mmCIF file of C-alpha atoms in Angstrom:
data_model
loop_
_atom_site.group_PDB
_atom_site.id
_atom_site.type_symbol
_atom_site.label_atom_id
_atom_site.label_comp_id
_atom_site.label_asym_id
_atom_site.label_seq_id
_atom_site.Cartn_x
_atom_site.Cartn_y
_atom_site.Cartn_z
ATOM 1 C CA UNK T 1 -168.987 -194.468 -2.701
ATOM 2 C CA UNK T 2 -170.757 -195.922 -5.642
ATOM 3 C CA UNK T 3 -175.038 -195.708 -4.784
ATOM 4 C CA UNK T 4 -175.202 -199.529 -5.433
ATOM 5 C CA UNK T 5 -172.696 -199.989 -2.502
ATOM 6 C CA UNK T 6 -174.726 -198.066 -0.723
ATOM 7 C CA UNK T 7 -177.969 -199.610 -1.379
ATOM 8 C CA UNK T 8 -175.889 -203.187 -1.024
ATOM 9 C CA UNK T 9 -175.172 -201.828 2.580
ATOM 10 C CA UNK T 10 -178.515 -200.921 3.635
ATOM 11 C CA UNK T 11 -179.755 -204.234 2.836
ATOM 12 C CA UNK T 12 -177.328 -205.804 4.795
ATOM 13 C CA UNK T 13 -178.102 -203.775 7.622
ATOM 14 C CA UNK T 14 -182.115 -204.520 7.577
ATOM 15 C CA UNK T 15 -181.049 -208.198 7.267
ATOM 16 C CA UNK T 16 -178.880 -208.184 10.224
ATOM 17 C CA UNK T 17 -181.884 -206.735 11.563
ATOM 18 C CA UNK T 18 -184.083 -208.829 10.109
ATOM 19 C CA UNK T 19 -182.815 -211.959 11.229
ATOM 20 C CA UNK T 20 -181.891 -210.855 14.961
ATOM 21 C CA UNK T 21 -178.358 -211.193 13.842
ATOM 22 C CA UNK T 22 -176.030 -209.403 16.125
ATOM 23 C CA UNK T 23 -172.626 -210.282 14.776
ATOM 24 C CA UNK T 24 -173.502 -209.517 11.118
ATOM 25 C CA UNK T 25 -174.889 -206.184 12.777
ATOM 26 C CA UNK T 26 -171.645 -205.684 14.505
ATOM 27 C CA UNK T 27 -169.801 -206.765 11.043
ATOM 28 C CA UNK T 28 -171.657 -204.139 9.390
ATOM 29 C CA UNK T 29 -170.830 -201.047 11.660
ATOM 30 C CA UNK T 30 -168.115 -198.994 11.244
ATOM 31 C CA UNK T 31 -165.074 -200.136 13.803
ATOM 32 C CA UNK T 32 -164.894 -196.749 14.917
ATOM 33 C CA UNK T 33 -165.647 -195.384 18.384
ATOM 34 C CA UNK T 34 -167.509 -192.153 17.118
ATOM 35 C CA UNK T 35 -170.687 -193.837 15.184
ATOM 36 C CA UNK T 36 -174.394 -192.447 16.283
ATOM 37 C CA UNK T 37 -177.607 -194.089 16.813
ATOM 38 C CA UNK T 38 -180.264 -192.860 17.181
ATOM 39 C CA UNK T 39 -183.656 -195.104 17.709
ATOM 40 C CA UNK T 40 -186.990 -193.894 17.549
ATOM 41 C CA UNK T 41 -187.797 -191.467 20.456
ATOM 42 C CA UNK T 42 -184.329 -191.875 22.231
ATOM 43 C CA UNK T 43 -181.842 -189.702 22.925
ATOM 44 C CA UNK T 44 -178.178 -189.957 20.787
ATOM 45 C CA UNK T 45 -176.146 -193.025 21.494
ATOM 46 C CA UNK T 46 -173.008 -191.831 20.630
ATOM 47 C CA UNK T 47 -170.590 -194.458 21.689
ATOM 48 C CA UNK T 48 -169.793 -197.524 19.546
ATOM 49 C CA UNK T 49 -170.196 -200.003 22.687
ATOM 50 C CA UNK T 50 -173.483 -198.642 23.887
ATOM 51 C CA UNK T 51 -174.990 -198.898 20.259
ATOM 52 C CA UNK T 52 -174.114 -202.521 19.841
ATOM 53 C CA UNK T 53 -175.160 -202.984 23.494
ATOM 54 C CA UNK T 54 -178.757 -201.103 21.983
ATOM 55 C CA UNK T 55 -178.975 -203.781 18.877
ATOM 56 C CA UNK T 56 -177.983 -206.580 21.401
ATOM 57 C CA UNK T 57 -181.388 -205.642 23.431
ATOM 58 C CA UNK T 58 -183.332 -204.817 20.354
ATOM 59 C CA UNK T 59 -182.708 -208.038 18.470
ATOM 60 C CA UNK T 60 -182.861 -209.989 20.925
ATOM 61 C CA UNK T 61 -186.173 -208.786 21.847
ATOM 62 C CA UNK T 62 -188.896 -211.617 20.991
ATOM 63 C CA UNK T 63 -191.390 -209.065 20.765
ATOM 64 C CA UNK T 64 -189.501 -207.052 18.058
ATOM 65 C CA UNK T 65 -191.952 -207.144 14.909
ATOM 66 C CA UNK T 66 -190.348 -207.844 11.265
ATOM 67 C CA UNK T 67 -189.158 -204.828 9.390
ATOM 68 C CA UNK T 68 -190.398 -204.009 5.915
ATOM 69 C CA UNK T 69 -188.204 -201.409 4.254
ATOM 70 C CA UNK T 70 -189.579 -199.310 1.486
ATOM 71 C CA UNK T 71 -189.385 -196.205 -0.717
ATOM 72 C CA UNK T 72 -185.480 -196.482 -0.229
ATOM 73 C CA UNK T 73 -183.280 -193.322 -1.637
ATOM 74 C CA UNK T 74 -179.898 -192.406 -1.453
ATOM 75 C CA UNK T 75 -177.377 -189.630 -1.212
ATOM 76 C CA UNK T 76 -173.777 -189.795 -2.491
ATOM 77 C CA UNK T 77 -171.328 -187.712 -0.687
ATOM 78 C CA UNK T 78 -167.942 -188.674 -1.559
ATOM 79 C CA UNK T 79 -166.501 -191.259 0.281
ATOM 80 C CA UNK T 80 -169.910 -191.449 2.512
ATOM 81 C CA UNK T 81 -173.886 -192.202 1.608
ATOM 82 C CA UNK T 82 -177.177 -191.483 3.263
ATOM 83 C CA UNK T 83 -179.698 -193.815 2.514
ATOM 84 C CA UNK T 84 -183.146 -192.950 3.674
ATOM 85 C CA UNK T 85 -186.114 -195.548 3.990
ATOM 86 C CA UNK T 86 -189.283 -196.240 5.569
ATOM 87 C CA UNK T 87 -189.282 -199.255 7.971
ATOM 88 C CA UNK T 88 -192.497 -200.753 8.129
ATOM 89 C CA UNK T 89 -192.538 -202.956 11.526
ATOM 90 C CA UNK T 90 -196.826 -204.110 12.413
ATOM 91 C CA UNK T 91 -198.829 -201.149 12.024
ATOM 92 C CA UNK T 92 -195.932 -198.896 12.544
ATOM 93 C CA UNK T 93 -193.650 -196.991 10.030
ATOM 94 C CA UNK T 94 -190.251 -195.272 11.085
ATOM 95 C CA UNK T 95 -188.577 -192.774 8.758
ATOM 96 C CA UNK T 96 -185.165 -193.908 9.086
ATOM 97 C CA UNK T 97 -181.564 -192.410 7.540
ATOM 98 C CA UNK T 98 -178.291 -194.378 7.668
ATOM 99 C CA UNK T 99 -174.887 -193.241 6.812
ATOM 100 C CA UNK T 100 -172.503 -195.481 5.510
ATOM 101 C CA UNK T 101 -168.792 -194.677 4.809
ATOM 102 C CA UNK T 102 -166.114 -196.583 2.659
ATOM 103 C CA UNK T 103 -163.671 -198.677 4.236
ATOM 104 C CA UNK T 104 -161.349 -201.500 3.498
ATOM 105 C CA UNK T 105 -163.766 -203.803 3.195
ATOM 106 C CA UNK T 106 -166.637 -202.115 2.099
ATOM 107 C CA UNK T 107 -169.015 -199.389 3.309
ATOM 108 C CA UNK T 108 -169.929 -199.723 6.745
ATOM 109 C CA UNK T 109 -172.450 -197.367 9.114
ATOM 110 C CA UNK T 110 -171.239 -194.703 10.646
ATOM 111 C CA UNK T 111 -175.124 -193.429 11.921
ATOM 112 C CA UNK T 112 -178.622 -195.070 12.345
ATOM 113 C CA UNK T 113 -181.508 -192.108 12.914
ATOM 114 C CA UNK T 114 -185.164 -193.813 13.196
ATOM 115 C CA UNK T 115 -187.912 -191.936 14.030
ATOM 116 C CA UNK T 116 -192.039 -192.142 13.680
ATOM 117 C CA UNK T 117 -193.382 -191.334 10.687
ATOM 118 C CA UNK T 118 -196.827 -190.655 11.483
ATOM 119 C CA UNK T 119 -198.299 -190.111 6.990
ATOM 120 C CA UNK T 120 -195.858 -192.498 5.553
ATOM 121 C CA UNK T 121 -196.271 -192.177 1.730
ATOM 122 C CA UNK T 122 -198.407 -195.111 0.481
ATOM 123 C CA UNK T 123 -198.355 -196.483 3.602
ATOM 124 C CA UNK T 124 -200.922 -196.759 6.226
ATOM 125 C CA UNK T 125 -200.773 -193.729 8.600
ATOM 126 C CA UNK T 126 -199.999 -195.011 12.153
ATOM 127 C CA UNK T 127 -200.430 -193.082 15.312
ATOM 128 C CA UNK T 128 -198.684 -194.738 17.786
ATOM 129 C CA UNK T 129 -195.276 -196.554 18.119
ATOM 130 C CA UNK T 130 -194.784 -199.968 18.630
ATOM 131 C CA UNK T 131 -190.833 -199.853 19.143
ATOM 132 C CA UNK T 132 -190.630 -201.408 22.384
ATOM 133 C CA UNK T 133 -186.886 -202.592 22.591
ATOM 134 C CA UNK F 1 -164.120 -181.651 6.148
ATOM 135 C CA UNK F 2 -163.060 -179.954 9.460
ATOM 136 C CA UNK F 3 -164.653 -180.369 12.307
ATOM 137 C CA UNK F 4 -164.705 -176.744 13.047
ATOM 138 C CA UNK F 5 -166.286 -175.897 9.691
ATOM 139 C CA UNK F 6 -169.167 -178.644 10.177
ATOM 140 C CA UNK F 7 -170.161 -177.082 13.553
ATOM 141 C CA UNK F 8 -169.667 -173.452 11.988
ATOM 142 C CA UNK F 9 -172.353 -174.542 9.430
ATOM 143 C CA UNK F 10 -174.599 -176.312 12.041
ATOM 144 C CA UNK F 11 -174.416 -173.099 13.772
ATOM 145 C CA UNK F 12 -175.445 -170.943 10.706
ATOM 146 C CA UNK F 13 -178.067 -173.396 10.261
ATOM 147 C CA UNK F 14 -179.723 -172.996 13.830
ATOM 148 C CA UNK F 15 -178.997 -169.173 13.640
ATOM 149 C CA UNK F 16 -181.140 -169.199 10.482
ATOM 150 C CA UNK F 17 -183.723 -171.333 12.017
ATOM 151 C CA UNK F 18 -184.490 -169.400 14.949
ATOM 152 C CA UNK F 19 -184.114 -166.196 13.510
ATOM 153 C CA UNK F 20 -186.416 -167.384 10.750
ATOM 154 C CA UNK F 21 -184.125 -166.690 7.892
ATOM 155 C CA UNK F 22 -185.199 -168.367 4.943
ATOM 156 C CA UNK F 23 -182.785 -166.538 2.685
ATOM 157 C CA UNK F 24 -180.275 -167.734 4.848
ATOM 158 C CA UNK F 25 -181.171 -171.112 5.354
ATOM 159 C CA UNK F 26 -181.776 -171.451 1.313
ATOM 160 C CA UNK F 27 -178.145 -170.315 1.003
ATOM 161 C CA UNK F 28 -177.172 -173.373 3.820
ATOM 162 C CA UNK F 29 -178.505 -175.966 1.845
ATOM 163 C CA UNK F 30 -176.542 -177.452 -1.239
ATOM 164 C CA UNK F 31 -177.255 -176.193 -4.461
ATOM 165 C CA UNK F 32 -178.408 -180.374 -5.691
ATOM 166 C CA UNK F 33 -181.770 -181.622 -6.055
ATOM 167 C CA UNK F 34 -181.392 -184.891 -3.628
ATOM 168 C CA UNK F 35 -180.934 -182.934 -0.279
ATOM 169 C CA UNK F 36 -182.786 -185.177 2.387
ATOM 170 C CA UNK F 37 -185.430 -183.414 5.091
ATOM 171 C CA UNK F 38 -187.105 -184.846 7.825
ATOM 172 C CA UNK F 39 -189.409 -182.825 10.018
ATOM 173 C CA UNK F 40 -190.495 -184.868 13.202
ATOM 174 C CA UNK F 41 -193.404 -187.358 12.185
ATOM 175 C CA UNK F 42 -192.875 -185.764 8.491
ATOM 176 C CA UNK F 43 -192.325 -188.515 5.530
ATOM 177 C CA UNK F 44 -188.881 -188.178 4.482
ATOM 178 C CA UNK F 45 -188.647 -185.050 1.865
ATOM 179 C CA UNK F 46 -186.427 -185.398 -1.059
ATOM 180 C CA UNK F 47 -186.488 -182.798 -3.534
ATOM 181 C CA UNK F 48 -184.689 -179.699 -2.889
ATOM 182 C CA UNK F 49 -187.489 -177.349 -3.883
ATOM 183 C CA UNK F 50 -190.185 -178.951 -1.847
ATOM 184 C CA UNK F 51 -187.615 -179.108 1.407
ATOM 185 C CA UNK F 52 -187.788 -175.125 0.887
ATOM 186 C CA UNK F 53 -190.979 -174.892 0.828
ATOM 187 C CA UNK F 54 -191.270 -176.828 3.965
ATOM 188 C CA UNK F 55 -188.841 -174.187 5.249
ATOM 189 C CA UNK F 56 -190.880 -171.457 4.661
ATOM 190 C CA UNK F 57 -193.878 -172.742 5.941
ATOM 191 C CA UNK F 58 -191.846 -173.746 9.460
ATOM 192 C CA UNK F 59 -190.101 -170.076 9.395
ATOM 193 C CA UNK F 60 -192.999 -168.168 8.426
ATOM 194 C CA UNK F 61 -195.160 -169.559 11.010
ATOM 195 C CA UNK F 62 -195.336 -166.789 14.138
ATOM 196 C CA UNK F 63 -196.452 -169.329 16.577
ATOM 197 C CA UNK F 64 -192.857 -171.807 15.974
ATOM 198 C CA UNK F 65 -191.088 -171.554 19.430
ATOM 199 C CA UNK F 66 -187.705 -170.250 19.565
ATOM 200 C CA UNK F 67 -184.775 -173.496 19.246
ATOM 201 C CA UNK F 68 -182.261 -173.844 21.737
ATOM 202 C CA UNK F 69 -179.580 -176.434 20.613
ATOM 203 C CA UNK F 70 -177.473 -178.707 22.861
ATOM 204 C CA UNK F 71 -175.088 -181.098 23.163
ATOM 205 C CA UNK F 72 -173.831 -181.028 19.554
ATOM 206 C CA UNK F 73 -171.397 -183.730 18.615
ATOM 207 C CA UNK F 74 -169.592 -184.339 15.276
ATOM 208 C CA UNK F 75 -168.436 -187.214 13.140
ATOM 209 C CA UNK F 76 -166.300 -186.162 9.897
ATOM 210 C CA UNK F 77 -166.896 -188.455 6.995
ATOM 211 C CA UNK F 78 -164.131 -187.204 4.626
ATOM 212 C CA UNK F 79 -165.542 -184.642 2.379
ATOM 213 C CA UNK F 80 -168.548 -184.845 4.464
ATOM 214 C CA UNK F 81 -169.791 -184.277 8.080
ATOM 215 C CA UNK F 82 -172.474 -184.852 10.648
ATOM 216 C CA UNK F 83 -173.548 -183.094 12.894
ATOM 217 C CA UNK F 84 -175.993 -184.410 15.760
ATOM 218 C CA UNK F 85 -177.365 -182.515 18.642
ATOM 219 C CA UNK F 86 -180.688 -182.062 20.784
ATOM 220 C CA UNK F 87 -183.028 -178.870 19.578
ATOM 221 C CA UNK F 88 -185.517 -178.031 22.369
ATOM 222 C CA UNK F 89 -188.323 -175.699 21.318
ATOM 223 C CA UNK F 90 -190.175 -174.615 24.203
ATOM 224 C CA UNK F 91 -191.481 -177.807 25.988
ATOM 225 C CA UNK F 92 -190.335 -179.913 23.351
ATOM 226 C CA UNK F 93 -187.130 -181.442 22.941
ATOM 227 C CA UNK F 94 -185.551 -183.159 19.306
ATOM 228 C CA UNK F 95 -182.691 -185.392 18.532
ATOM 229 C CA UNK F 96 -181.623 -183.805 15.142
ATOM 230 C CA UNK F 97 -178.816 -185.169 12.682
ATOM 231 C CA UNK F 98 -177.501 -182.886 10.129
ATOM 232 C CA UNK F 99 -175.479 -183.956 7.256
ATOM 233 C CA UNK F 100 -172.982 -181.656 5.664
ATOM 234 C CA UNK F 101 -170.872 -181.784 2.460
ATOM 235 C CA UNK F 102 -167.572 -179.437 0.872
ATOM 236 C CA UNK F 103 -168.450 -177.642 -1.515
ATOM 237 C CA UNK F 104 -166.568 -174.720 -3.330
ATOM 238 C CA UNK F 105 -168.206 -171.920 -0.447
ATOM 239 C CA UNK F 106 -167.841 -174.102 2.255
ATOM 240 C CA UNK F 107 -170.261 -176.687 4.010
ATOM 241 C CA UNK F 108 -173.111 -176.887 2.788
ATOM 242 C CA UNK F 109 -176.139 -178.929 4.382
ATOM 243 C CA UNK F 110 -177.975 -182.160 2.429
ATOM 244 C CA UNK F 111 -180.014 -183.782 5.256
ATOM 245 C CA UNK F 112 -181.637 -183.019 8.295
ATOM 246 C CA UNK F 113 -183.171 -185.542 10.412
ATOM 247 C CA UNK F 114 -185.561 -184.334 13.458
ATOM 248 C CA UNK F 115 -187.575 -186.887 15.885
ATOM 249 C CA UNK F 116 -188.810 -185.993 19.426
ATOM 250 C CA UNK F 117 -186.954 -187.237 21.962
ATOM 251 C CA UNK F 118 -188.810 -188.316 24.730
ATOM 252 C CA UNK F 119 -185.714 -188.949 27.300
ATOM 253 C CA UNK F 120 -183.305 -186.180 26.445
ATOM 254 C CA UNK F 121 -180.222 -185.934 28.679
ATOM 255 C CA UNK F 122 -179.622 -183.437 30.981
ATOM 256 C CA UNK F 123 -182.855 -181.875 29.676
ATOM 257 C CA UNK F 124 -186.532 -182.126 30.918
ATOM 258 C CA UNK F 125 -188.013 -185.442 29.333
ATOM 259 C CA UNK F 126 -191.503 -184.644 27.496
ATOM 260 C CA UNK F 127 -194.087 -186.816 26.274
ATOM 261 C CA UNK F 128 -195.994 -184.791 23.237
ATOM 262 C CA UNK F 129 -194.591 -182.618 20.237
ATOM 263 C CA UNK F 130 -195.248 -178.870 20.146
ATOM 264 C CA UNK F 131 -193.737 -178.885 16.575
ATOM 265 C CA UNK F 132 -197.141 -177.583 14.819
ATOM 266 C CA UNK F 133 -195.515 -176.320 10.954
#
């Protein structure tokens, strides 16, 4: 996968996010049973119907704050690519790193890990999560 | 990439870990300098030298408690792999995803991902990290 797939990918997924927008967030993951998500401070979903089932909760959460991605790199690895970010959502910042492989019509996720990031670089240090989905 | 030879490697890379191997887990990681580390609450680390260091500081420390790994599950991404599973260290339990790629000695490890979990399944749900490197 070229890196500006990649990076083309992960924006898609933060504006599916973004926006609340389940079916571009169901476009955008891999139609395979075996993808993995994990959000911040849960355990492994590891089932392609319970992860969309996860994002249906989370966006449609009214509470959910906006997501600011920054510091984004990424990781070519054949026909796959991690991107790793910093999701900045109020006054908290996840460390997140998404997998994305190549398919038909374009990468698509294959994993979502989020987690705290409690000294985000250049970013205010937060102490407490706000992920409430 | 084989399934089989992505858990083999996840394996060598938790026998290194609690055995606090560094030579070891210097020979898991790839020989590149964008290898991806995330220690729980850690900003993401992204240079292979200073994920090393980080290494030696977490192996070298007498007081990290052993790591027990469970419920490992794979996805194979072509010439790539990952690998996620739970790592409880004493009281303390992790969801952990751990990226492998081919290389000419085998698999060869360019991210790990570590965040507590605070509901892990089958496995005694905690509420603060112990996870002092």
């Amino acid at each position: 996968m070229h890196r500006d797939e990649a990076l083309f990918a992960n924006e898609a997924f933060y504006l599916a996010f973004a926006e609340g927008d389940l079916a571009a967030m169901d476009r955008l993951w891999a139609n395979r049973p075996d993808v993995v998500c994990v959000h911040p401070g849960w355990p492994a979903l590891t089932d392609r119907d319970i992860v969309m089932e996860s994002w249906a909760r989370i966006l449609g959460n009214p509470n959910q704050p906006d997501v600011v991605v920054h510091a984004v790199e990424t990781v070519v690895l054949g026909e796959a690519a991690l991107v790793v970010c910093y999701e900045q959502m109020g006054e908290t910042v996840m460390t997140a790193s998404n997998v994305f492989v190549a398919g038909p019509d374009g990468p698509r996720m294959v994993a979502h890990h989020a987690g705290l990031c409690s000294d985000p670089p250049g970013l205010p240090a937060v102490t407490a999560p706000s992920f409430d989905a």
